CSV table of C-alpha atoms in Angstrom, one decimal:
chain,number,residue,atom,x,y,z
A,1,MET,CA,-26.7,-7.5,-11.5
A,2,ASN,CA,-23.2,-8.1,-10.0
A,3,ASP,CA,-20.7,-6.3,-12.1
A,4,GLN,CA,-17.8,-7.9,-10.5
A,5,THR,CA,-18.4,-11.4,-11.7
A,6,SER,CA,-15.9,-12.8,-14.3
A,7,ASP,CA,-16.9,-14.4,-17.4
A,8,GLY,CA,-13.7,-16.5,-17.6
A,9,PRO,CA,-10.1,-16.8,-16.4
A,10,ASP,CA,-9.0,-14.1,-18.7
A,11,GLN,CA,-11.0,-11.3,-17.1
A,12,GLY,CA,-8.9,-8.9,-15.1
A,13,ARG,CA,-9.8,-7.7,-11.6
A,14,ARG,CA,-11.9,-4.6,-11.6
A,15,PRO,CA,-10.6,-1.7,-9.2
A,16,ASP,CA,-12.5,-1.5,-6.0
A,17,GLY,CA,-12.3,1.9,-4.2
A,18,MET,CA,-12.3,0.4,-0.8
A,19,ALA,CA,-9.4,-2.0,-1.9
A,20,ILE,CA,-7.4,0.9,-3.2
A,21,VAL,CA,-7.9,3.0,-0.1
A,22,SER,CA,-7.1,-0.1,2.1
A,23,TYR,CA,-3.8,-0.6,0.3
A,24,LEU,CA,-2.7,2.9,0.7
A,25,LEU,CA,-3.7,3.2,4.3
A,26,ALA,CA,-2.1,-0.3,5.1
A,27,GLY,CA,1.1,0.7,3.4
A,28,LEU,CA,1.4,4.0,5.3
A,29,ALA,CA,0.4,2.4,8.6
A,30,LEU,CA,2.9,-0.6,8.3
A,31,TRP,CA,5.8,1.1,7.0
A,32,GLY,CA,5.3,4.4,9.0
A,33,GLY,CA,5.1,2.3,12.2
A,34,ILE,CA,8.3,0.6,11.2
A,35,GLY,CA,9.8,3.9,10.6
A,36,TRP,CA,8.7,5.2,14.0
A,37,LEU,CA,9.9,2.1,15.8
A,38,ALA,CA,13.2,2.6,14.1
A,39,ASP,CA,13.3,6.3,15.3
A,40,TRP,CA,12.5,5.1,18.8
A,41,ALA,CA,15.1,2.3,18.9
A,42,PHE,CA,17.8,4.4,17.4
A,43,GLY,CA,17.0,7.6,19.4
A,44,TYR,CA,16.2,9.8,16.5
A,45,GLU,CA,13.2,12.2,16.5
A,46,THR,CA,12.1,12.2,13.0
A,47,LEU,CA,14.6,10.5,10.6
A,48,PHE,CA,13.0,7.0,9.9
A,49,LEU,CA,9.4,8.0,10.0
A,50,PRO,CA,9.3,10.1,6.9
A,51,ILE,CA,11.4,7.4,5.1
A,52,GLY,CA,9.0,4.7,6.2
A,53,LEU,CA,6.0,6.8,5.1
A,54,LEU,CA,7.5,7.3,1.7
A,55,ILE,CA,8.3,3.7,1.3
A,56,GLY,CA,4.9,2.7,2.3
A,57,MET,CA,3.3,5.1,-0.2
A,58,VAL,CA,5.5,3.9,-3.0
A,59,GLY,CA,5.0,0.2,-2.2
A,60,SER,CA,1.3,0.8,-2.1
A,61,LEU,CA,1.1,2.5,-5.4
A,62,TYR,CA,3.2,-0.1,-6.9
A,63,LEU,CA,0.7,-2.9,-5.6
A,64,ILE,CA,-2.2,-0.9,-6.9
A,65,ILE,CA,-0.6,-0.6,-10.4
A,66,THR,CA,0.3,-4.2,-10.7
A,67,GLN,CA,-2.9,-5.6,-9.6
A,68,PHE,CA,-5.6,-3.1,-11.1
A,69,VAL,CA,-4.0,-1.1,-13.7
A,70,ARG,CA,-1.9,-3.8,-15.6
A,71,SER,CA,-4.6,-6.4,-15.5
């Protein structure tokens, strides 16, 4: 049987491992890339890349918590 079918509109979303991993990787890739581009554009070596990676990780965890844990 398919465990991910919902019985009604009040059923919350069940966490899917691939969705969680994809949120984490996408956040790191997107914001890390933006940080890398900012470093390249402004002439820094490693200033904005770690900031972008941190923002991506925090944003990804926020999305995971709001979509899977709270529901």
